[in-house]
PDB file of C-alpha atoms in Angstrom:
ATOM      1  CA  UNK A   2      91.245  64.826  56.910  1.00 46.00           C
ATOM      2  CA  UNK A   3      94.147  67.166  57.675  1.00 46.00           C
ATOM      3  CA  UNK A   4      97.126  66.395  55.436  1.00 44.00           C
ATOM      4  CA  UNK A   5     100.161  68.350  54.388  1.00 40.00           C
ATOM      5  CA  UNK A   6     102.636  66.761  52.035  1.00 35.00           C
ATOM      6  CA  UNK A   7     105.656  69.024  52.393  1.00 36.00           C
ATOM      7  CA  UNK A   8     107.214  65.974  53.865  1.00 34.00           C
ATOM      8  CA  UNK A   9     110.221  64.739  55.628  1.00 34.00           C
ATOM      9  CA  UNK A  10     110.031  62.525  58.612  1.00 34.00           C
ATOM     10  CA  UNK A  11     112.176  61.053  61.291  1.00 34.00           C
ATOM     11  CA  UNK A  12     112.059  57.335  61.962  1.00 36.00           C
ATOM     12  CA  UNK A  13     113.709  55.692  64.889  1.00 37.00           C
ATOM     13  CA  UNK A  14     114.046  51.948  64.366  1.00 37.00           C
ATOM     14  CA  UNK A  15     115.018  49.548  67.121  1.00 37.00           C
ATOM     15  CA  UNK A  16     117.995  48.391  65.109  1.00 35.00           C
ATOM     16  CA  UNK A  17     119.351  51.924  64.824  1.00 42.00           C
ATOM     17  CA  UNK A  18     118.837  52.855  68.447  1.00 40.00           C
ATOM     18  CA  UNK A  19     122.458  52.477  69.573  1.00 33.00           C
ATOM     19  CA  UNK A  20     123.461  55.093  66.982  1.00 35.00           C
ATOM     20  CA  UNK A  21     120.811  57.700  67.715  1.00 43.00           C
ATOM     21  CA  UNK A  22     120.360  60.592  70.041  1.00 46.00           C
ATOM     22  CA  UNK A  23     117.392  62.825  70.676  1.00 58.00           C
ATOM     23  CA  UNK A  24     118.634  65.074  71.984  1.00 57.00           C
ATOM     24  CA  UNK A  25     103.318  77.634  96.845  1.00 37.00           C
ATOM     25  CA  UNK A  26      99.922  76.129  97.794  1.00 37.00           C
ATOM     26  CA  UNK A  27      99.504  72.581  96.750  1.00 39.00           C
ATOM     27  CA  UNK A  28      96.146  72.456  94.982  1.00 42.00           C
ATOM     28  CA  UNK A  29      96.559  68.853  93.943  1.00 41.00           C
ATOM     29  CA  UNK A  30      94.599  66.019  95.485  1.00 44.00           C
ATOM     30  CA  UNK A  31      97.954  64.386  96.217  1.00 46.00           C
ATOM     31  CA  UNK A  32      99.627  65.716  99.318  1.00 38.00           C
ATOM     32  CA  UNK A  33     102.992  64.183  98.458  1.00 45.00           C
ATOM     33  CA  UNK A  34     103.594  66.605  95.600  1.00 56.00           C
ATOM     34  CA  UNK A  35     105.835  69.601  96.275  1.00 54.00           C
ATOM     35  CA  UNK A  36     105.495  72.937  94.533  1.00 62.00           C
ATOM     36  CA  UNK A  37     107.164  76.264  93.782  1.00 61.00           C
ATOM     37  CA  UNK A  38     106.089  79.426  92.026  1.00 57.00           C
ATOM     38  CA  UNK A  39     107.615  81.512  89.292  1.00 57.00           C
ATOM     39  CA  UNK A  40     106.486  84.617  87.469  1.00 51.00           C
ATOM     40  CA  UNK A  41     106.630  85.078  83.688  1.00 50.00           C
ATOM     41  CA  UNK A  42     105.174  88.212  82.089  1.00 53.00           C
ATOM     42  CA  UNK A  43     103.126  88.923  85.221  1.00 55.00           C
ATOM     43  CA  UNK A  44     101.702  85.409  85.148  1.00 78.00           C
ATOM     44  CA  UNK A  45     102.311  83.266  88.210  1.00 93.00           C
ATOM     45  CA  UNK A  46     103.169  79.700  87.282  1.00 97.00           C
ATOM     46  CA  UNK A  47     102.945  76.927  89.844  1.00 97.00           C
ATOM     47  CA  UNK A  48     105.609  74.273  89.339  1.00 97.00           C
ATOM     48  CA  UNK A  49     105.264  70.852  90.927  1.00 96.00           C
ATOM     49  CA  UNK A  50     107.631  67.991  91.576  1.00 97.00           C
ATOM     50  CA  UNK A  51     105.252  65.086  90.940  1.00 98.00           C
ATOM     51  CA  UNK A  52     105.618  61.555  92.304  1.00 97.00           C
ATOM     52  CA  UNK A  53     103.283  58.738  91.291  1.00 97.00           C
ATOM     53  CA  UNK A  54     103.264  54.987  90.909  1.00 95.00           C
ATOM     54  CA  UNK A  55     101.897  52.044  88.944  1.00 90.00           C
ATOM     55  CA  UNK A  56     102.099  48.689  90.638  1.00 88.00           C
ATOM     56  CA  UNK A  57     105.526  48.433  92.212  1.00 92.00           C
ATOM     57  CA  UNK A  58     107.036  51.031  89.859  1.00 94.00           C
ATOM     58  CA  UNK A  59     107.580  54.607  91.063  1.00 98.00           C
ATOM     59  CA  UNK A  60     107.846  57.655  88.829  1.00 98.00           C
ATOM     60  CA  UNK A  61     109.279  61.127  89.415  1.00 98.00           C
ATOM     61  CA  UNK A  62     108.175  63.912  87.156  1.00 97.00           C
ATOM     62  CA  UNK A  63     107.282  67.597  86.853  1.00 98.00           C
ATOM     63  CA  UNK A  64     104.119  69.612  86.172  1.00 98.00           C
ATOM     64  CA  UNK A  65     103.224  73.279  85.823  1.00 98.00           C
ATOM     65  CA  UNK A  66     100.126  75.429  85.458  1.00 98.00           C
ATOM     66  CA  UNK A  67      98.939  79.004  85.859  1.00 95.00           C
ATOM     67  CA  UNK A  68      98.117  79.853  89.461  1.00 92.00           C
ATOM     68  CA  UNK A  69      94.375  80.084  89.968  1.00 91.00           C
ATOM     69  CA  UNK A  70      93.554  78.131  86.836  1.00 89.00           C
ATOM     70  CA  UNK A  71      90.748  75.612  86.750  1.00 93.00           C
ATOM     71  CA  UNK A  72      89.224  73.251  84.180  1.00 96.00           C
ATOM     72  CA  UNK A  73      92.549  73.393  82.340  1.00 98.00           C
ATOM     73  CA  UNK A  74      93.180  71.191  79.307  1.00 98.00           C
ATOM     74  CA  UNK A  75      96.025  68.747  79.936  1.00 98.00           C
ATOM     75  CA  UNK A  76      99.146  68.352  77.785  1.00 98.00           C
ATOM     76  CA  UNK A  77     101.426  65.441  78.605  1.00 99.00           C
ATOM     77  CA  UNK A  78     105.018  65.806  77.442  1.00 99.00           C
ATOM     78  CA  UNK A  79     107.052  62.684  76.656  1.00 98.00           C
ATOM     79  CA  UNK A  80     110.729  63.647  76.584  1.00 98.00           C
ATOM     80  CA  UNK A  81     113.656  62.797  74.348  1.00 98.00           C
ATOM     81  CA  UNK A  82     115.426  59.595  75.229  1.00 97.00           C
ATOM     82  CA  UNK A  83     117.495  61.541  77.752  1.00 98.00           C
ATOM     83  CA  UNK A  84     114.537  61.450  80.172  1.00 98.00           C
ATOM     84  CA  UNK A  85     112.865  64.255  82.128  1.00 98.00           C
ATOM     85  CA  UNK A  86     115.628  66.856  82.156  1.00 98.00           C
ATOM     86  CA  UNK A  87     115.846  70.657  82.134  1.00 97.00           C
ATOM     87  CA  UNK A  88     114.870  70.840  78.465  1.00 98.00           C
ATOM     88  CA  UNK A  89     111.715  68.810  79.100  1.00 98.00           C
ATOM     89  CA  UNK A  90     110.828  70.972  82.081  1.00 98.00           C
ATOM     90  CA  UNK A  91     111.272  74.110  79.997  1.00 98.00           C
ATOM     91  CA  UNK A  92     108.717  72.857  77.470  1.00 98.00           C
ATOM     92  CA  UNK A  93     106.302  71.940  80.250  1.00 98.00           C
ATOM     93  CA  UNK A  94     106.581  75.453  81.641  1.00 98.00           C
ATOM     94  CA  UNK A  95     106.030  77.002  78.205  1.00 98.00           C
ATOM     95  CA  UNK A  96     102.806  75.055  77.882  1.00 98.00           C
ATOM     96  CA  UNK A  97     101.708  76.204  81.354  1.00 98.00           C
ATOM     97  CA  UNK A  98     102.273  79.793  80.277  1.00 97.00           C
ATOM     98  CA  UNK A  99      99.837  79.147  77.401  1.00 97.00           C
ATOM     99  CA  UNK A 100      97.161  78.164  79.884  1.00 97.00           C
ATOM    100  CA  UNK A 101      97.485  74.381  79.936  1.00 98.00           C
ATOM    101  CA  UNK A 102      98.104  72.005  82.792  1.00 98.00           C
ATOM    102  CA  UNK A 103     101.316  70.458  81.504  1.00 98.00           C
ATOM    103  CA  UNK A 104     103.104  67.436  82.898  1.00 98.00           C
ATOM    104  CA  UNK A 105     106.182  65.500  81.836  1.00 98.00           C
ATOM    105  CA  UNK A 106     105.948  61.734  81.487  1.00 98.00           C
ATOM    106  CA  UNK A 107     108.663  59.790  83.300  1.00 98.00           C
ATOM    107  CA  UNK A 108     108.796  56.822  80.913  1.00 98.00           C
ATOM    108  CA  UNK A 109     111.776  55.134  82.590  1.00 98.00           C
ATOM    109  CA  UNK A 110     110.667  55.361  86.210  1.00 98.00           C
ATOM    110  CA  UNK A 111     112.410  56.760  89.279  1.00 98.00           C
ATOM    111  CA  UNK A 112     113.247  59.896  87.310  1.00 97.00           C
ATOM    112  CA  UNK A 113     116.087  58.139  85.465  1.00 98.00           C
ATOM    113  CA  UNK A 114     117.981  60.256  82.928  1.00 98.00           C
ATOM    114  CA  UNK A 115     120.904  59.643  80.569  1.00 98.00           C
ATOM    115  CA  UNK A 116     123.877  61.775  79.550  1.00 95.00           C
ATOM    116  CA  UNK A 117     125.240  59.621  76.729  1.00 97.00           C
ATOM    117  CA  UNK A 118     123.689  57.790  73.753  1.00 97.00           C
ATOM    118  CA  UNK A 119     124.662  54.328  74.990  1.00 97.00           C
ATOM    119  CA  UNK A 120     122.833  54.750  78.282  1.00 98.00           C
ATOM    120  CA  UNK A 121     119.907  56.451  76.609  1.00 98.00           C
ATOM    121  CA  UNK A 122     119.610  53.593  74.109  1.00 97.00           C
ATOM    122  CA  UNK A 123     119.592  51.024  76.902  1.00 98.00           C
ATOM    123  CA  UNK A 124     116.792  52.892  78.672  1.00 98.00           C
ATOM    124  CA  UNK A 125     114.691  53.509  75.549  1.00 98.00           C
ATOM    125  CA  UNK A 126     114.978  50.174  73.731  1.00 97.00           C
ATOM    126  CA  UNK A 127     112.478  48.203  75.896  1.00 97.00           C
ATOM    127  CA  UNK A 128     109.727  50.667  75.013  1.00 97.00           C
ATOM    128  CA  UNK A 129     110.215  50.119  71.288  1.00 94.00           C
ATOM    129  CA  UNK A 130     110.071  46.373  71.763  1.00 94.00           C
ATOM    130  CA  UNK A 131     107.038  46.308  74.069  1.00 96.00           C
ATOM    131  CA  UNK A 132     104.188  48.672  73.214  1.00 94.00           C
ATOM    132  CA  UNK A 133     102.196  47.535  76.250  1.00 95.00           C
ATOM    133  CA  UNK A 134     105.067  48.438  78.580  1.00 96.00           C
ATOM    134  CA  UNK A 135     105.134  51.900  77.022  1.00 97.00           C
ATOM    135  CA  UNK A 136     101.375  52.139  77.410  1.00 97.00           C
ATOM    136  CA  UNK A 137     101.544  51.134  81.067  1.00 97.00           C
ATOM    137  CA  UNK A 138     104.050  53.854  81.901  1.00 98.00           C
ATOM    138  CA  UNK A 139     102.277  56.471  79.818  1.00 98.00           C
ATOM    139  CA  UNK A 140      98.914  55.692  81.383  1.00 98.00           C
ATOM    140  CA  UNK A 141     100.411  55.952  84.867  1.00 98.00           C
ATOM    141  CA  UNK A 142     101.257  59.582  84.074  1.00 98.00           C
ATOM    142  CA  UNK A 143      97.873  60.096  82.441  1.00 98.00           C
ATOM    143  CA  UNK A 144      96.000  58.953  85.531  1.00 98.00           C
ATOM    144  CA  UNK A 145      98.195  61.117  87.746  1.00 98.00           C
ATOM    145  CA  UNK A 146      97.455  64.180  85.627  1.00 98.00           C
ATOM    146  CA  UNK A 147      93.725  63.496  85.827  1.00 98.00           C
ATOM    147  CA  UNK A 148      93.912  63.486  89.630  1.00 97.00           C
ATOM    148  CA  UNK A 149      94.627  67.208  89.897  1.00 97.00           C
ATOM    149  CA  UNK A 150      91.728  69.486  90.799  1.00 95.00           C
ATOM    150  CA  UNK A 151      92.749  72.069  88.220  1.00 96.00           C
ATOM    151  CA  UNK A 152      92.263  69.895  85.135  1.00 98.00           C
ATOM    152  CA  UNK A 153      89.485  69.112  82.703  1.00 98.00           C
ATOM    153  CA  UNK A 154      90.066  65.391  82.249  1.00 97.00           C
ATOM    154  CA  UNK A 155      87.962  65.342  79.078  1.00 97.00           C
ATOM    155  CA  UNK A 156      90.572  67.465  77.299  1.00 98.00           C
ATOM    156  CA  UNK A 157      93.932  65.722  77.104  1.00 98.00           C
ATOM    157  CA  UNK A 158      96.635  65.824  74.459  1.00 98.00           C
ATOM    158  CA  UNK A 159     100.157  64.410  74.337  1.00 98.00           C
ATOM    159  CA  UNK A 160     103.279  65.714  72.674  1.00 99.00           C
ATOM    160  CA  UNK A 161     106.702  64.124  72.391  1.00 98.00           C
ATOM    161  CA  UNK A 162     110.243  64.847  71.274  1.00 98.00           C
ATOM    162  CA  UNK A 163     112.410  62.290  69.423  1.00 96.00           C
ATOM    163  CA  UNK A 164     111.866  59.096  71.442  1.00 96.00           C
ATOM    164  CA  UNK A 165     108.846  60.839  72.946  1.00 97.00           C
ATOM    165  CA  UNK A 166     107.433  61.588  69.515  1.00 96.00           C
ATOM    166  CA  UNK A 167     107.586  57.918  68.637  1.00 95.00           C
ATOM    167  CA  UNK A 168     105.935  57.022  71.946  1.00 97.00           C
ATOM    168  CA  UNK A 169     102.992  59.418  71.603  1.00 97.00           C
ATOM    169  CA  UNK A 170     102.334  58.256  68.033  1.00 96.00           C
ATOM    170  CA  UNK A 171     102.217  54.697  69.335  1.00 96.00           C
ATOM    171  CA  UNK A 172      99.823  55.715  72.114  1.00 97.00           C
ATOM    172  CA  UNK A 173      97.556  57.078  69.399  1.00 97.00           C
ATOM    173  CA  UNK A 174      97.920  53.855  67.409  1.00 96.00           C
ATOM    174  CA  UNK A 175      96.878  51.925  70.530  1.00 96.00           C
ATOM    175  CA  UNK A 176      93.637  53.902  70.597  1.00 96.00           C
ATOM    176  CA  UNK A 177      94.127  55.936  73.755  1.00 97.00           C
ATOM    177  CA  UNK A 178      91.428  58.542  74.316  1.00 96.00           C
ATOM    178  CA  UNK A 179      93.436  61.654  73.493  1.00 98.00           C
ATOM    179  CA  UNK A 180      92.211  64.767  71.685  1.00 98.00           C
ATOM    180  CA  UNK A 181      95.497  65.283  69.889  1.00 98.00           C
ATOM    181  CA  UNK A 182      99.021  63.934  69.556  1.00 98.00           C
ATOM    182  CA  UNK A 183     102.046  65.911  68.346  1.00 98.00           C
ATOM    183  CA  UNK A 184     105.422  64.474  67.386  1.00 98.00           C
ATOM    184  CA  UNK A 185     108.512  66.687  67.130  1.00 98.00           C
ATOM    185  CA  UNK A 186     111.270  64.889  65.167  1.00 96.00           C
ATOM    186  CA  UNK A 187     109.896  61.607  66.466  1.00 93.00           C
ATOM    187  CA  UNK A 188     110.036  58.051  65.160  1.00 89.00           C
ATOM    188  CA  UNK A 189     107.410  57.072  62.566  1.00 92.00           C
ATOM    189  CA  UNK A 190     107.733  53.306  62.530  1.00 89.00           C
ATOM    190  CA  UNK A 191     104.698  51.802  64.256  1.00 80.00           C
ATOM    191  CA  UNK A 192     106.597  48.618  64.919  1.00 80.00           C
ATOM    192  CA  UNK A 193     104.277  46.367  66.912  1.00 84.00           C
ATOM    193  CA  UNK A 194     101.326  48.741  66.741  1.00 85.00           C
ATOM    194  CA  UNK A 195     100.441  49.773  63.172  1.00 91.00           C
ATOM    195  CA  UNK A 196      97.311  51.877  62.837  1.00 93.00           C
ATOM    196  CA  UNK A 197      94.075  50.220  61.810  1.00 91.00           C
ATOM    197  CA  UNK A 198      91.006  51.887  60.378  1.00 94.00           C
ATOM    198  CA  UNK A 199      89.117  53.448  63.263  1.00 94.00           C
ATOM    199  CA  UNK A 200      91.806  52.686  65.848  1.00 93.00           C
ATOM    200  CA  UNK A 201      93.176  56.213  66.220  1.00 97.00           C
ATOM    201  CA  UNK A 202      90.916  58.613  68.111  1.00 96.00           C
ATOM    202  CA  UNK A 203      93.369  61.535  68.272  1.00 98.00           C
ATOM    203  CA  UNK A 204      94.137  64.114  65.610  1.00 98.00           C
ATOM    204  CA  UNK A 205      97.844  63.872  64.712  1.00 98.00           C
ATOM    205  CA  UNK A 206     100.437  66.523  63.960  1.00 98.00           C
ATOM    206  CA  UNK A 207     103.880  65.378  62.829  1.00 97.00           C
ATOM    207  CA  UNK A 208     106.667  67.976  62.723  1.00 97.00           C
ATOM    208  CA  UNK A 209     109.930  66.901  61.205  1.00 88.00           C
ATOM    209  CA  UNK A 210     113.184  68.136  59.732  1.00 91.00           C
ATOM    210  CA  UNK A 211     113.735  67.461  56.047  1.00 91.00           C
ATOM    211  CA  UNK A 212     117.474  67.029  56.639  1.00 91.00           C
ATOM    212  CA  UNK A 213     116.962  64.448  59.366  1.00 94.00           C
ATOM    213  CA  UNK A 214     119.364  61.674  58.346  1.00 91.00           C
ATOM    214  CA  UNK A 215     117.869  59.304  60.906  1.00 88.00           C
ATOM    215  CA  UNK A 216     114.754  58.752  58.819  1.00 76.00           C
ATOM    216  CA  UNK A 217     114.916  56.843  55.555  1.00 76.00           C
ATOM    217  CA  UNK A 218     112.540  58.005  52.830  1.00 77.00           C
ATOM    218  CA  UNK A 219     110.902  54.606  52.705  1.00 82.00           C
ATOM    219  CA  UNK A 220     109.765  55.014  56.285  1.00 85.00           C
ATOM    220  CA  UNK A 221     108.217  58.374  55.445  1.00 82.00           C
ATOM    221  CA  UNK A 222     106.296  56.715  52.634  1.00 86.00           C
ATOM    222  CA  UNK A 223     105.303  53.807  54.858  1.00 90.00           C
ATOM    223  CA  UNK A 224     103.959  56.185  57.506  1.00 94.00           C
ATOM    224  CA  UNK A 225     101.882  58.107  54.983  1.00 90.00           C
ATOM    225  CA  UNK A 226     100.513  54.880  53.560  1.00 94.00           C
ATOM    226  CA  UNK A 227      99.665  53.592  57.035  1.00 96.00           C
ATOM    227  CA  UNK A 228      97.851  56.799  57.980  1.00 96.00           C
ATOM    228  CA  UNK A 229      96.013  57.046  54.655  1.00 96.00           C
ATOM    229  CA  UNK A 230      94.810  53.460  54.713  1.00 95.00           C
ATOM    230  CA  UNK A 231      93.639  53.852  58.317  1.00 96.00           C
ATOM    231  CA  UNK A 232      91.876  57.117  57.350  1.00 96.00           C
ATOM    232  CA  UNK A 233      93.637  59.011  60.118  1.00 97.00           C
ATOM    233  CA  UNK A 234      93.152  62.756  60.693  1.00 96.00           C
ATOM    234  CA  UNK A 235      96.739  63.942  60.436  1.00 97.00           C
ATOM    235  CA  UNK A 236      98.951  66.799  59.305  1.00 97.00           C
ATOM    236  CA  UNK A 237     102.571  66.330  58.336  1.00 96.00           C
ATOM    237  CA  UNK A 238     104.991  69.236  58.066  1.00 96.00           C
ATOM    238  CA  UNK A 239     108.659  69.124  57.065  1.00 93.00           C
ATOM    239  CA  UNK A 240     111.172  71.921  57.689  1.00 95.00           C
ATOM    240  CA  UNK A 241     113.812  72.406  54.958  1.00 95.00           C
ATOM    241  CA  UNK A 242     117.381  72.009  56.206  1.00 95.00           C
ATOM    242  CA  UNK A 243     116.348  71.001  59.730  1.00 95.00           C
ATOM    243  CA  UNK A 244     118.126  68.020  61.240  1.00 95.00           C
ATOM    244  CA  UNK A 245     117.140  65.604  63.953  1.00 95.00           C
ATOM    245  CA  UNK A 246     116.456  67.187  67.380  1.00 97.00           C
ATOM    246  CA  UNK A 247     115.968  70.587  65.715  1.00 97.00           C
ATOM    247  CA  UNK A 248     113.877  71.962  68.624  1.00 98.00           C
ATOM    248  CA  UNK A 249     116.541  71.493  71.306  1.00 98.00           C
ATOM    249  CA  UNK A 250     119.011  74.374  71.698  1.00 98.00           C
ATOM    250  CA  UNK A 251     121.541  71.912  73.127  1.00 97.00           C
ATOM    251  CA  UNK A 252     121.378  69.567  70.126  1.00 97.00           C
ATOM    252  CA  UNK A 253     124.289  71.011  68.163  1.00 98.00           C
ATOM    253  CA  UNK A 254     126.702  70.681  71.074  1.00 98.00           C
ATOM    254  CA  UNK A 255     125.433  67.165  71.820  1.00 97.00           C
ATOM    255  CA  UNK A 256     125.950  66.180  68.204  1.00 97.00           C
ATOM    256  CA  UNK A 257     129.488  67.470  68.182  1.00 97.00           C
ATOM    257  CA  UNK A 258     130.294  65.792  71.497  1.00 97.00           C
ATOM    258  CA  UNK A 259     128.995  62.368  70.498  1.00 97.00           C
ATOM    259  CA  UNK A 260     129.603  62.589  66.742  1.00 96.00           C
ATOM    260  CA  UNK A 261     125.946  62.193  65.792  1.00 96.00           C
ATOM    261  CA  UNK A 262     123.961  64.055  63.149  1.00 95.00           C
ATOM    262  CA  UNK A 263     121.743  66.285  65.303  1.00 96.00           C
ATOM    263  CA  UNK A 264     121.536  70.070  65.384  1.00 97.00           C
ATOM    264  CA  UNK A 265     119.362  72.915  66.589  1.00 98.00           C
ATOM    265  CA  UNK A 266     117.451  74.940  63.999  1.00 98.00           C
ATOM    266  CA  UNK A 267     115.966  78.147  65.408  1.00 98.00           C
ATOM    267  CA  UNK A 268     113.699  78.797  62.427  1.00 98.00           C
ATOM    268  CA  UNK A 269     112.214  75.282  62.500  1.00 98.00           C
ATOM    269  CA  UNK A 270     111.962  75.371  66.286  1.00 98.00           C
ATOM    270  CA  UNK A 271     109.878  78.555  66.284  1.00 98.00           C
ATOM    271  CA  UNK A 272     107.752  77.523  63.316  1.00 98.00           C
ATOM    272  CA  UNK A 273     106.978  74.108  64.795  1.00 98.00           C
ATOM    273  CA  UNK A 274     106.036  75.638  68.133  1.00 98.00           C
ATOM    274  CA  UNK A 275     103.586  77.938  66.368  1.00 98.00           C
ATOM    275  CA  UNK A 276     102.082  74.892  64.691  1.00 98.00           C
ATOM    276  CA  UNK A 277     101.725  73.242  68.094  1.00 98.00           C
ATOM    277  CA  UNK A 278      99.997  76.276  69.591  1.00 98.00           C
ATOM    278  CA  UNK A 279      97.510  76.393  66.719  1.00 98.00           C
ATOM    279  CA  UNK A 280      96.920  72.638  66.825  1.00 98.00           C
ATOM    280  CA  UNK A 281      96.224  72.534  70.559  1.00 98.00           C
ATOM    281  CA  UNK A 282      93.788  75.394  70.231  1.00 98.00           C
ATOM    282  CA  UNK A 283      91.942  73.519  67.500  1.00 98.00           C
ATOM    283  CA  UNK A 284      91.688  70.132  69.231  1.00 98.00           C
ATOM    284  CA  UNK A 285      90.550  71.633  72.544  1.00 97.00           C
TER     285      UNK A 285
END
């Protein structure tokens, strides 16, 4: 079992939600998707505007991969509670540059985004209260990703930021068939879906700031206890001095604007990304 106890963890409770902020050629089987190309370090990246649906709900998202790639492992990216914005797309593109087929998950539907904590809280709250609703929207993105010719559908991982971190941990708790799940400053409270022995198939990596005021110490302890009792394969890393949303370069300005305790931490951002790169390599 992978465990690291240099610990500090973020927890996003439903009660606290109103106060928080997280801060070319179409090779797909789906003809409705549009694409563009960009070049990074001599590598051509195909970028796709991706539309998909589940029942009567439509979703608008974004995917990227290296041009000419095939049998690519998939990494789904669940965004902060702001929705699929430029920051989310930048992370998707970074993953594509590493050789993955990366796709953002539009949890809210119709590509909805938020610019203020109140709106973001309204959009995010239903997914904390209803784990099956979250699962439905996550699985809609999962099935869409599997439909692309470039992917190896037996190799899928999910990562999430803030709200997204909480969501991907809950997808693991629900037993989804994922190779790995990574939470960046995400919520730890399982809420309606606590882990049970044998229920989690994915390896877990939790990356959190030790100065994250949005996570009480008791929730950190509760998460560890939950994972230990369920015999989960997990690794937990805390970054000294890092606050909530430490991976987002815009976090400090957002915190100042809305008077919330979030801030960017370049050292923690780079270190946590290196952990992600190593983790994905190991699970795939």
